[in-house]
Amino acid sequence: MMRKKPSSNINKIIRIAIFASGSGSNAENIADYFKDNTEVDIALILANKPDAYVLERAKKLDIPSFVFSGKEFRSSEIVLDKLRENKIDFVVLAGFMLLVPKYLVEAFPDKIINIHPALLPHYGGKGMFGDNVHKAVIANKEIKSGISIHYVNERYDEGNIIFQAETLIESDDTAEDLATKIHALEYKHFPRVIEEVLI
Ligand code: GAR
C-alpha cells in the first residue's frame, strides 16, 4: 500500500481547470509537468475564444475543453456549472485575459491563481496583458521585468502575490525578446509553484 506523505494535505486527486485565451503554451507546459502525477489531474481546459490555439493543444493532450463567450462568462453561470460538473477543485489562469467575475471568485476562495508577465504591482491592470505589457516595459526603458504568480480577486492583478522571479533587460532587447525571456521564466516556475500551493 502506498504511504501518504505526512506533510501532504491531499486525500484525494486534486482536479485542476486551466483557463487560457490564446496560444496556451503555459497550459501545455503545466499539463506536461503533472502528467505522471497521481495526486493532481489537469481535468479541463477552458477558453473564451473558439479559435484559441490552446484548444488544439487540449486535443493533443487528450484533455477535455470548453469554450464560452465573454458575455456568458460575465452574465451567466455557465462556466461555474461546467467547473462543478467536472468536480474542479482548483483553477489556474494561464494566459487568460478576461476579468474573473465575482461569483466565480466567491465560489473558489483562494483557489484561483493567475500568472502575470511583469513584476506586479507595476504593469498590471486593465489592458495590461501579453505583449502589451512587454511593449510598455520596453518603451519605459526598464532594466528588469519578470513574472508574478498571485491569487485572483475581483480586480485585475491585485490579489496576494505568491511568487515573483526577475529577468534583466538588455538595452537592445525588443518586446519579442522580453516575451521569450518571460515565457522561459513562466515555464520554469509556474508548474512548480502550483504544486507548492496545492500540497
Ligand atoms: C503569458 O506570458 C502570460 O503571463 C500572459 O499571457 C501569456 C500567455 O502565453 N498573461 C497575461 O498577460 C494575463 N494578464 P501562453 O498562451 O503561450 O501561455
Coordinates of C-alpha atoms and ligand atoms in Angstrom, one line a residue:
M1 CA 0.0 0.0 0.0
M2 CA 1.2 3.5 -0.8
R3 CA 2.0 5.6 2.3
K4 CA 0.8 9.2 2.3
K5 CA 3.3 11.9 2.7
P6 CA 2.9 13.2 6.3
S7 CA 3.1 16.8 5.2
S8 CA 0.6 16.4 2.5
N9 CA -3.0 17.7 2.9
I10 CA -4.1 15.7 -0.1
N11 CA -6.5 12.9 0.5
K12 CA -7.9 12.8 -3.0
I13 CA -6.9 13.7 -6.5
I14 CA -7.0 17.4 -7.0
R15 CA -8.8 18.3 -10.2
I16 CA -7.5 21.5 -11.9
A17 CA -9.1 23.6 -14.6
I18 CA -6.8 25.8 -16.7
F19 CA -8.3 28.9 -18.4
A20 CA -6.5 30.4 -21.4
S21 CA -7.3 32.9 -24.1
G22 CA -4.7 32.3 -26.8
S23 CA -1.7 30.1 -27.6
G24 CA -1.7 28.2 -24.3
S25 CA 2.0 27.3 -24.2
N26 CA 1.8 27.6 -20.4
A27 CA -1.3 25.4 -20.2
E28 CA 0.6 22.7 -22.2
N29 CA 3.7 23.1 -20.0
I30 CA 1.6 22.7 -16.8
A31 CA -0.2 19.6 -18.3
D32 CA 3.2 18.1 -19.2
Y33 CA 4.5 18.7 -15.7
F34 CA 1.6 17.0 -14.0
K35 CA 1.0 14.2 -16.5
D36 CA 2.5 11.4 -14.3
N37 CA 1.4 12.9 -11.0
T38 CA -1.1 10.7 -9.3
E39 CA -2.4 13.4 -7.0
V40 CA -3.1 16.2 -9.5
D41 CA -5.2 15.9 -12.6
I42 CA -5.5 18.6 -15.2
A43 CA -9.1 17.8 -15.8
L44 CA -10.4 20.6 -18.0
I45 CA -9.1 23.4 -20.3
L46 CA -11.4 26.4 -20.8
A47 CA -11.0 29.2 -23.5
N48 CA -13.0 32.3 -24.2
K49 CA -12.3 32.2 -27.9
P50 CA -13.3 29.4 -30.3
D51 CA -10.1 29.8 -32.3
A52 CA -7.7 29.9 -29.4
Y53 CA -4.7 27.6 -30.1
V54 CA -4.9 26.2 -26.6
L55 CA -7.9 24.2 -27.8
E56 CA -5.6 22.4 -30.3
R57 CA -3.2 21.7 -27.5
A58 CA -6.0 20.3 -25.3
K59 CA -7.0 17.9 -28.1
K60 CA -3.4 16.7 -28.5
L61 CA -3.1 16.3 -24.7
D62 CA -6.4 14.5 -24.6
I63 CA -7.8 16.9 -22.0
P64 CA -11.5 17.9 -22.3
S65 CA -12.1 21.5 -23.2
F66 CA -14.9 24.0 -23.0
V67 CA -15.4 27.3 -24.9
F68 CA -17.5 30.2 -23.7
S69 CA -18.0 33.8 -24.7
G70 CA -17.1 36.9 -22.6
K71 CA -20.8 37.6 -22.3
E72 CA -21.6 34.1 -21.0
F73 CA -18.7 34.5 -18.5
R74 CA -20.0 37.8 -17.2
S75 CA -23.7 37.4 -17.2
S76 CA -24.4 33.7 -16.7
E77 CA -23.1 30.9 -14.5
I78 CA -22.4 28.5 -17.4
V79 CA -18.7 28.4 -16.6
L80 CA -19.3 27.7 -12.9
D81 CA -21.7 24.9 -13.8
K82 CA -19.1 23.4 -16.1
L83 CA -16.5 23.6 -13.3
R84 CA -18.9 21.9 -10.8
E85 CA -20.0 19.3 -13.3
N86 CA -16.3 18.4 -13.7
K87 CA -15.7 18.4 -9.9
I88 CA -12.9 21.1 -10.3
D89 CA -11.1 21.9 -7.0
F90 CA -8.6 24.5 -8.2
V91 CA -8.4 27.0 -11.1
V92 CA -5.3 28.2 -12.9
L93 CA -5.3 31.2 -15.2
A94 CA -2.5 30.7 -17.7
G95 CA -2.7 33.5 -20.3
F96 CA -6.3 34.3 -19.6
M97 CA -7.3 37.8 -20.5
L98 CA -10.8 38.4 -19.0
L99 CA -11.6 39.7 -15.6
V100 CA -12.9 36.9 -13.3
P101 CA -16.4 37.7 -12.2
K102 CA -17.4 38.0 -8.5
Y103 CA -19.5 34.8 -8.5
L104 CA -16.5 32.7 -9.6
V105 CA -14.1 34.3 -7.1
E106 CA -16.6 33.6 -4.4
A107 CA -17.1 30.0 -5.5
F108 CA -13.4 29.3 -5.4
P109 CA -12.0 31.3 -2.5
D110 CA -8.2 31.3 -2.6
K111 CA -8.4 28.6 -5.2
I112 CA -7.8 30.6 -8.3
I113 CA -4.3 31.7 -9.3
N114 CA -3.0 33.7 -12.2
I115 CA 0.3 34.4 -13.8
H116 CA 1.1 37.9 -14.9
P117 CA 4.1 38.7 -17.2
A118 CA 5.5 41.6 -15.2
L119 CA 6.6 42.5 -11.7
L120 CA 3.3 43.5 -10.1
P121 CA 2.2 45.9 -8.8
H122 CA 3.9 47.5 -11.9
Y123 CA 2.5 47.0 -15.3
G124 CA -0.8 45.4 -14.2
G125 CA -4.4 46.3 -14.5
K126 CA -6.9 46.6 -17.3
G127 CA -5.4 46.3 -20.8
M128 CA -2.1 45.1 -19.4
F129 CA -1.8 41.6 -20.8
G130 CA 0.5 39.6 -23.0
D131 CA 2.6 41.7 -25.5
N132 CA 1.0 45.0 -24.3
V133 CA 2.9 44.5 -21.1
H134 CA 6.3 43.8 -22.8
K135 CA 5.9 46.8 -25.2
A136 CA 5.2 49.1 -22.2
V137 CA 8.1 47.8 -20.2
I138 CA 10.5 48.2 -23.2
A139 CA 9.1 51.7 -24.0
N140 CA 9.8 52.8 -20.5
K141 CA 13.4 51.5 -20.8
E142 CA 13.1 49.3 -17.7
I143 CA 16.2 47.4 -16.8
K144 CA 14.3 44.4 -15.4
S145 CA 11.0 42.7 -15.7
G146 CA 9.7 39.3 -14.5
I147 CA 6.7 37.2 -13.6
S148 CA 4.2 37.4 -10.8
I149 CA 2.0 34.5 -9.7
H150 CA -0.8 35.6 -7.5
Y151 CA -4.2 34.7 -6.1
V152 CA -7.1 36.1 -8.0
N153 CA -9.7 38.6 -6.7
E154 CA -12.3 40.7 -8.4
R155 CA -9.8 43.3 -9.6
Y156 CA -7.2 42.8 -12.3
D157 CA -3.8 41.7 -11.0
E158 CA -4.4 42.8 -7.4
G159 CA -4.7 39.5 -5.4
N160 CA -1.9 38.5 -3.0
I161 CA 1.3 37.7 -4.6
I162 CA 2.6 34.1 -4.1
F163 CA 5.9 34.2 -6.1
Q164 CA 7.9 36.5 -8.3
A165 CA 11.0 36.0 -10.5
E166 CA 13.0 38.6 -12.3
T167 CA 14.9 38.8 -15.6
L168 CA 17.3 41.5 -16.8
I169 CA 16.5 43.5 -19.9
E170 CA 19.4 44.4 -22.3
S171 CA 19.3 47.9 -23.9
D172 CA 18.7 46.4 -27.3
D173 CA 16.0 43.9 -26.2
T174 CA 12.8 44.1 -28.2
A175 CA 9.3 43.4 -26.8
E176 CA 9.6 40.0 -28.5
D177 CA 13.0 39.3 -26.8
L178 CA 11.4 40.1 -23.5
A179 CA 8.4 37.9 -24.2
T180 CA 10.8 35.0 -24.8
K181 CA 12.6 35.6 -21.5
I182 CA 9.3 35.9 -19.6
H183 CA 8.0 32.7 -21.1
A184 CA 11.1 30.9 -20.1
L185 CA 10.6 32.1 -16.5
E186 CA 7.0 31.0 -16.7
Y187 CA 7.8 27.5 -17.9
K188 CA 10.4 27.1 -15.2
H189 CA 8.4 28.3 -12.2
F190 CA 4.6 28.2 -12.8
P191 CA 4.0 24.4 -12.5
R192 CA 6.3 24.1 -9.5
V193 CA 4.6 27.0 -7.7
I194 CA 1.1 25.5 -8.5
E195 CA 2.4 22.2 -6.9
E196 CA 3.6 24.1 -3.8
V197 CA 0.3 25.9 -3.4
L198 CA -1.6 22.6 -3.7
I199 CA 0.4 20.4 -1.5
Ligands
GAR1 C1 1.9 34.6 -20.7 O1 3.1 35.3 -20.8 C2 1.1 35.1 -19.5 O2 1.9 35.5 -18.4 C3 0.3 36.2 -20.1 O3 -0.1 35.9 -21.4 C4 0.9 35.0 -21.9 C5 0.2 33.8 -22.5 O4 1.1 32.9 -23.1 N1 -0.8 36.5 -19.2 C6 -1.3 37.8 -19.1 O5 -0.9 38.7 -19.7 C7 -2.5 37.9 -18.1 N2 -2.7 39.2 -17.8 P1 0.7 31.4 -23.5 O6 -0.7 31.5 -24.1 O7 1.7 30.9 -24.5 O8 0.7 30.6 -22.2

